[in-house]
Amino acid sequence: MSERRPAKSKYTLDRGIPGAFEGETVTRRRMMVLAANVTGGIAIGGVALSATGFALGQPFVEVDTGWHDVGAEDEIPDDTYVPRVITLDPKTGQVGKTTVYVRKHNDRVDTEGPQDQYSRYVAISSRCMHMGCPARYVQAAQHFICPCHGGVYDFVGKVAGGPPVRPLDRFYTRVVNGRVEVGRRYSVNSELKRFSPRPPGQALDGVGQYLFPSRPTMRKLPGT
Ligand code: FES
């Protein structure tokens, strides 16, 4: 009478992989760990790609480094702004244009920020420092208003209400042969101190200036 061999349990662990079911080459636990690792890798890759694109892509958005004529000195008042459109990137058509609000330096209101050869005229960017919508100077209110989320800036571009995190950016200005020219953009903190240009949404007061350092490609600005 032949000896009967005990039947193998389907849960037997004699296949060389601890915890494996019969016929499996990879345990469910291993499969789950592998899936978690792949998912984590994809998530980290996505974040890294976004950060790299943010760091490298921005210099290509604003490529202008020159000076733009915005009118004769006697065309620019000191008690209100005149809008001027300048081209930051000629290759991108209308997208490369931006509106700048220009006025003459006024001792009565321009008491903060550097007083030097670049501040004889004030040129304020229309790009809102919350999320970048176009803000507009409203003469009746003597404030800049952003229609997107209710951002309000006072006459010198400081935040007066709403979500923007810093004053409106400015541009260097100079006078050449009686003509006012607007140069490169710079950012300011709430005391109108100059900083190299930052994107919207980055505060520059307190630790903000260290949390959001400027890009190396944009550091060579006078007075920053
Ligand atoms: S983009 Fe201007 S308030 Fe939000």
mmCIF file of C-alpha atoms and ligand atoms in Angstrom:
data_model
loop_
_atom_site.group_PDB
_atom_site.id
_atom_site.type_symbol
_atom_site.label_atom_id
_atom_site.label_comp_id
_atom_site.label_asym_id
_atom_site.label_seq_id
_atom_site.Cartn_x
_atom_site.Cartn_y
_atom_site.Cartn_z
ATOM 1 C CA MET A 1 0.000 0.000 0.000
ATOM 2 C CA SER A 2 1.556 3.215 -1.087
ATOM 3 C CA GLU A 3 2.131 5.950 1.392
ATOM 4 C CA ARG A 4 -0.147 8.948 0.828
ATOM 5 C CA ARG A 5 1.631 12.275 0.739
ATOM 6 C CA PRO A 6 -0.134 15.130 2.510
ATOM 7 C CA ALA A 7 -1.748 17.590 0.125
ATOM 8 C CA LYS A 8 -0.085 20.996 -0.085
ATOM 9 C CA SER A 9 -2.056 23.795 1.420
ATOM 10 C CA LYS A 10 -2.713 26.666 -0.942
ATOM 11 C CA TYR A 11 -1.184 28.863 1.736
ATOM 12 C CA THR A 12 1.976 26.852 2.000
ATOM 13 C CA LEU A 13 5.145 28.932 2.143
ATOM 14 C CA ASP A 14 7.531 26.559 0.420
ATOM 15 C CA ARG A 15 7.947 28.478 -2.809
ATOM 16 C CA GLY A 16 10.964 30.510 -1.738
ATOM 17 C CA ILE A 17 9.137 33.795 -1.258
ATOM 18 C CA PRO A 18 7.905 34.350 2.269
ATOM 19 C CA GLY A 19 4.206 35.173 2.311
ATOM 20 C CA ALA A 20 3.597 34.073 -1.312
ATOM 21 C CA PHE A 21 0.411 32.313 -2.362
ATOM 22 C CA GLU A 22 0.696 29.268 -4.572
ATOM 23 C CA GLY A 23 1.789 30.210 -8.062
ATOM 24 C CA GLU A 24 2.822 33.743 -7.090
ATOM 25 C CA THR A 25 6.234 35.071 -7.890
ATOM 26 C CA VAL A 26 5.724 38.387 -6.092
ATOM 27 C CA THR A 27 3.896 38.720 -2.792
ATOM 28 C CA ARG A 28 1.030 41.145 -2.454
ATOM 29 C CA ARG A 29 3.025 43.001 0.155
ATOM 30 C CA ARG A 30 5.906 43.435 -2.274
ATOM 31 C CA MET A 31 3.492 44.486 -4.989
ATOM 32 C CA MET A 32 1.983 47.114 -2.707
ATOM 33 C CA VAL A 33 5.421 48.414 -1.710
ATOM 34 C CA LEU A 34 6.407 48.577 -5.378
ATOM 35 C CA ALA A 35 3.211 50.428 -6.275
ATOM 36 C CA ALA A 36 3.751 52.873 -3.419
ATOM 37 C CA ASN A 37 7.325 53.500 -4.558
ATOM 38 C CA VAL A 38 6.253 54.094 -8.157
ATOM 39 C CA THR A 39 3.478 56.457 -7.047
ATOM 40 C CA GLY A 40 5.876 58.352 -4.782
ATOM 41 C CA GLY A 41 8.421 58.601 -7.582
ATOM 42 C CA ILE A 42 5.850 60.022 -9.971
ATOM 43 C CA ALA A 43 4.735 62.571 -7.362
ATOM 44 C CA ILE A 44 8.305 63.675 -6.586
ATOM 45 C CA GLY A 45 9.098 63.861 -10.304
ATOM 46 C CA GLY A 46 6.080 66.070 -10.886
ATOM 47 C CA VAL A 47 7.082 68.469 -8.137
ATOM 48 C CA ALA A 48 10.702 68.553 -9.310
ATOM 49 C CA LEU A 49 9.629 69.196 -12.907
ATOM 50 C CA SER A 50 7.359 72.054 -11.849
ATOM 51 C CA ALA A 51 10.106 73.633 -9.722
ATOM 52 C CA THR A 52 12.649 73.313 -12.529
ATOM 53 C CA GLY A 53 10.254 74.812 -15.044
ATOM 54 C CA PHE A 54 9.470 77.658 -12.671
ATOM 55 C CA ALA A 55 13.149 78.365 -12.051
ATOM 56 C CA LEU A 56 14.261 78.165 -15.664
ATOM 57 C CA GLY A 57 11.174 79.224 -17.542
ATOM 58 C CA GLN A 58 10.646 82.676 -16.071
ATOM 59 C CA PRO A 59 13.740 84.314 -17.663
ATOM 60 C CA PHE A 60 12.292 83.475 -21.067
ATOM 61 C CA VAL A 61 8.999 85.171 -20.227
ATOM 62 C CA GLU A 62 10.595 88.545 -19.649
ATOM 63 C CA VAL A 63 13.653 88.933 -21.861
ATOM 64 C CA ASP A 64 13.820 92.687 -22.252
ATOM 65 C CA THR A 65 16.870 94.478 -20.870
ATOM 66 C CA GLY A 66 16.712 97.750 -22.798
ATOM 67 C CA TRP A 67 15.294 101.243 -22.291
ATOM 68 C CA HIS A 68 11.972 102.389 -23.739
ATOM 69 C CA ASP A 69 11.029 105.941 -24.654
ATOM 70 C CA VAL A 70 7.755 106.884 -22.930
ATOM 71 C CA GLY A 71 7.545 110.546 -23.845
ATOM 72 C CA ALA A 72 8.984 114.010 -23.394
ATOM 73 C CA GLU A 73 9.562 115.295 -19.857
ATOM 74 C CA ASP A 74 6.874 117.950 -20.196
ATOM 75 C CA GLU A 75 4.280 115.297 -21.144
ATOM 76 C CA ILE A 76 4.591 113.546 -17.792
ATOM 77 C CA PRO A 77 2.866 115.139 -14.755
ATOM 78 C CA ASP A 78 3.763 114.671 -11.092
ATOM 79 C CA ASP A 79 0.218 114.495 -9.689
ATOM 80 C CA THR A 80 -1.200 111.642 -11.760
ATOM 81 C CA TYR A 81 -0.051 108.786 -13.955
ATOM 82 C CA VAL A 82 0.019 108.447 -17.709
ATOM 83 C CA PRO A 83 -0.246 104.902 -19.073
ATOM 84 C CA ARG A 84 2.365 103.758 -21.548
ATOM 85 C CA VAL A 85 2.662 100.425 -23.342
ATOM 86 C CA ILE A 86 6.146 99.009 -23.679
ATOM 87 C CA THR A 87 7.316 95.828 -25.391
ATOM 88 C CA LEU A 88 9.216 93.444 -23.152
ATOM 89 C CA ASP A 89 9.477 90.630 -25.686
ATOM 90 C CA PRO A 90 9.038 91.524 -29.378
ATOM 91 C CA LYS A 91 8.885 87.844 -30.383
ATOM 92 C CA THR A 92 5.590 87.159 -28.599
ATOM 93 C CA GLY A 93 3.418 89.879 -30.144
ATOM 94 C CA GLN A 94 0.720 91.312 -27.886
ATOM 95 C CA VAL A 95 1.663 88.943 -25.065
ATOM 96 C CA GLY A 96 5.096 90.573 -24.864
ATOM 97 C CA LYS A 97 3.632 94.032 -24.218
ATOM 98 C CA THR A 98 2.865 95.490 -20.808
ATOM 99 C CA THR A 99 1.307 98.684 -19.493
ATOM 100 C CA VAL A 100 3.429 100.951 -17.320
ATOM 101 C CA TYR A 101 2.052 103.902 -15.346
ATOM 102 C CA VAL A 102 4.485 106.817 -15.380
ATOM 103 C CA ARG A 103 4.652 110.115 -13.476
ATOM 104 C CA LYS A 104 7.271 112.591 -12.359
ATOM 105 C CA HIS A 105 8.845 112.248 -8.900
ATOM 106 C CA ASN A 106 6.846 114.221 -6.346
ATOM 107 C CA ASP A 107 8.575 115.204 -3.077
ATOM 108 C CA ARG A 108 5.236 115.318 -1.300
ATOM 109 C CA VAL A 109 4.473 111.611 -1.753
ATOM 110 C CA ASP A 110 7.742 109.999 -2.811
ATOM 111 C CA THR A 111 9.338 110.023 0.625
ATOM 112 C CA GLU A 112 10.349 106.353 0.723
ATOM 113 C CA GLY A 113 12.638 104.222 -1.378
ATOM 114 C CA PRO A 114 15.916 105.194 -3.003
ATOM 115 C CA GLN A 115 16.282 108.761 -4.226
ATOM 116 C CA ASP A 116 18.814 108.506 -7.018
ATOM 117 C CA GLN A 117 19.292 109.027 -10.746
ATOM 118 C CA TYR A 118 16.780 106.261 -11.484
ATOM 119 C CA SER A 119 13.934 107.787 -9.490
ATOM 120 C CA ARG A 120 13.423 111.206 -11.138
ATOM 121 C CA TYR A 121 10.380 109.599 -12.707
ATOM 122 C CA VAL A 122 8.223 106.857 -11.202
ATOM 123 C CA ALA A 123 7.170 103.978 -13.469
ATOM 124 C CA ILE A 124 4.806 101.457 -11.912
ATOM 125 C CA SER A 125 3.967 98.042 -13.342
ATOM 126 C CA SER A 126 0.324 97.187 -13.969
ATOM 127 C CA ARG A 127 0.861 93.535 -13.026
ATOM 128 C CA CYS A 128 -0.936 92.756 -9.767
ATOM 129 C CA MET A 129 1.287 91.239 -7.099
ATOM 130 C CA HIS A 130 -1.340 88.757 -6.021
ATOM 131 C CA MET A 131 -1.596 86.542 -9.114
ATOM 132 C CA GLY A 132 -0.542 88.795 -11.965
ATOM 133 C CA CYS A 133 -3.830 90.184 -13.310
ATOM 134 C CA PRO A 134 -3.605 93.630 -14.912
ATOM 135 C CA ALA A 135 -4.285 96.361 -12.352
ATOM 136 C CA ARG A 136 -5.518 99.786 -13.520
ATOM 137 C CA TYR A 137 -4.922 103.273 -12.150
ATOM 138 C CA VAL A 138 -8.255 104.940 -11.350
ATOM 139 C CA GLN A 139 -7.825 108.701 -11.333
ATOM 140 C CA ALA A 140 -11.037 109.398 -9.385
ATOM 141 C CA ALA A 141 -9.880 107.220 -6.494
ATOM 142 C CA GLN A 142 -6.147 107.876 -6.954
ATOM 143 C CA HIS A 143 -5.607 104.183 -6.405
ATOM 144 C CA PHE A 144 -4.662 101.184 -8.512
ATOM 145 C CA ILE A 145 -7.449 98.595 -8.643
ATOM 146 C CA CYS A 146 -7.164 94.954 -9.660
ATOM 147 C CA PRO A 147 -10.474 93.498 -10.914
ATOM 148 C CA CYS A 148 -9.611 89.843 -10.324
ATOM 149 C CA HIS A 149 -9.819 89.525 -6.520
ATOM 150 C CA GLY A 150 -10.274 93.090 -5.337
ATOM 151 C CA GLY A 151 -6.639 94.068 -4.835
ATOM 152 C CA VAL A 152 -6.192 97.796 -4.109
ATOM 153 C CA TYR A 153 -2.959 99.823 -4.152
ATOM 154 C CA ASP A 154 -2.525 103.428 -3.048
ATOM 155 C CA PHE A 155 -1.102 106.298 -5.112
ATOM 156 C CA VAL A 156 2.515 105.117 -4.783
ATOM 157 C CA GLY A 157 1.614 101.479 -5.442
ATOM 158 C CA LYS A 158 1.567 100.188 -1.863
ATOM 159 C CA VAL A 159 -1.039 97.600 -0.890
ATOM 160 C CA ALA A 160 -4.142 99.281 0.518
ATOM 161 C CA GLY A 161 -6.467 96.287 0.561
ATOM 162 C CA GLY A 162 -7.163 92.784 -0.731
ATOM 163 C CA PRO A 163 -4.844 89.810 -1.178
ATOM 164 C CA PRO A 164 -1.672 91.240 -2.872
ATOM 165 C CA VAL A 165 1.434 90.434 -0.839
ATOM 166 C CA ARG A 166 3.620 93.399 -1.790
ATOM 167 C CA PRO A 167 3.499 96.766 -3.606
ATOM 168 C CA LEU A 168 3.331 96.940 -7.380
ATOM 169 C CA ASP A 169 6.657 96.418 -9.109
ATOM 170 C CA ARG A 170 8.456 99.391 -10.596
ATOM 171 C CA PHE A 171 10.799 100.119 -13.477
ATOM 172 C CA TYR A 172 14.041 102.060 -13.512
ATOM 173 C CA THR A 173 13.689 105.407 -15.256
ATOM 174 C CA ARG A 174 16.118 107.905 -16.723
ATOM 175 C CA VAL A 175 16.064 111.060 -18.849
ATOM 176 C CA VAL A 176 18.000 111.253 -22.120
ATOM 177 C CA ASN A 177 17.893 114.479 -24.165
ATOM 178 C CA GLY A 178 14.647 115.567 -22.564
ATOM 179 C CA ARG A 179 12.961 112.191 -23.149
ATOM 180 C CA VAL A 180 11.860 109.905 -20.319
ATOM 181 C CA GLU A 181 12.916 106.292 -20.651
ATOM 182 C CA VAL A 182 11.759 103.225 -18.754
ATOM 183 C CA GLY A 183 14.263 100.437 -18.140
ATOM 184 C CA ARG A 184 14.213 97.134 -16.308
ATOM 185 C CA ARG A 185 11.651 96.048 -13.770
ATOM 186 C CA TYR A 186 12.409 95.686 -10.062
ATOM 187 C CA SER A 187 10.347 94.650 -7.061
ATOM 188 C CA VAL A 188 9.832 96.569 -3.822
ATOM 189 C CA ASN A 189 8.905 95.757 -0.240
ATOM 190 C CA SER A 190 6.407 97.722 1.841
ATOM 191 C CA GLU A 191 9.053 100.425 2.456
ATOM 192 C CA LEU A 192 9.666 100.662 -1.297
ATOM 193 C CA LYS A 193 13.174 99.310 -0.913
ATOM 194 C CA ARG A 194 14.421 97.882 -4.219
ATOM 195 C CA PHE A 195 14.834 94.166 -4.845
ATOM 196 C CA SER A 196 15.635 92.257 -8.000
ATOM 197 C CA PRO A 197 12.415 91.286 -9.776
ATOM 198 C CA ARG A 198 10.269 88.588 -8.208
ATOM 199 C CA PRO A 199 7.119 86.907 -9.560
ATOM 200 C CA PRO A 200 3.698 87.832 -8.147
ATOM 201 C CA GLY A 201 2.768 86.181 -4.870
ATOM 202 C CA GLN A 202 6.211 86.450 -3.255
ATOM 203 C CA ALA A 203 6.346 88.742 -0.235
ATOM 204 C CA LEU A 204 9.514 90.753 0.394
ATOM 205 C CA ASP A 205 9.048 91.901 3.981
ATOM 206 C CA GLY A 206 10.774 90.144 6.877
ATOM 207 C CA VAL A 207 11.825 86.599 6.066
ATOM 208 C CA GLY A 208 10.031 86.809 2.702
ATOM 209 C CA GLN A 209 13.139 88.244 1.034
ATOM 210 C CA TYR A 210 15.083 85.124 2.119
ATOM 211 C CA LEU A 211 12.290 82.642 1.396
ATOM 212 C CA PHE A 212 11.976 83.961 -2.157
ATOM 213 C CA PRO A 213 15.498 84.751 -3.431
ATOM 214 C CA SER A 214 15.817 86.269 -6.869
ATOM 215 C CA ARG A 215 16.945 84.182 -9.802
ATOM 216 C CA PRO A 216 20.693 84.364 -10.503
ATOM 217 C CA THR A 217 19.978 85.559 -14.044
ATOM 218 C CA MET A 218 18.192 88.640 -12.710
ATOM 219 C CA ARG A 219 20.542 89.823 -9.958
ATOM 220 C CA LYS A 220 22.667 92.321 -11.847
ATOM 221 C CA LEU A 221 20.527 95.379 -11.250
ATOM 222 C CA PRO A 222 21.791 98.723 -9.992
ATOM 223 C CA GLY A 223 20.838 99.502 -6.417
ATOM 224 C CA THR A 224 19.642 95.993 -5.463
HETATM 225 S S1 FES B 1 -4.679 89.027 -9.180
HETATM 226 FE FE1 FES B 1 -5.031 91.024 -8.429
HETATM 227 S S2 FES B 1 -6.139 90.734 -6.617
HETATM 228 FE FE2 FES B 1 -5.792 88.738 -7.363
#
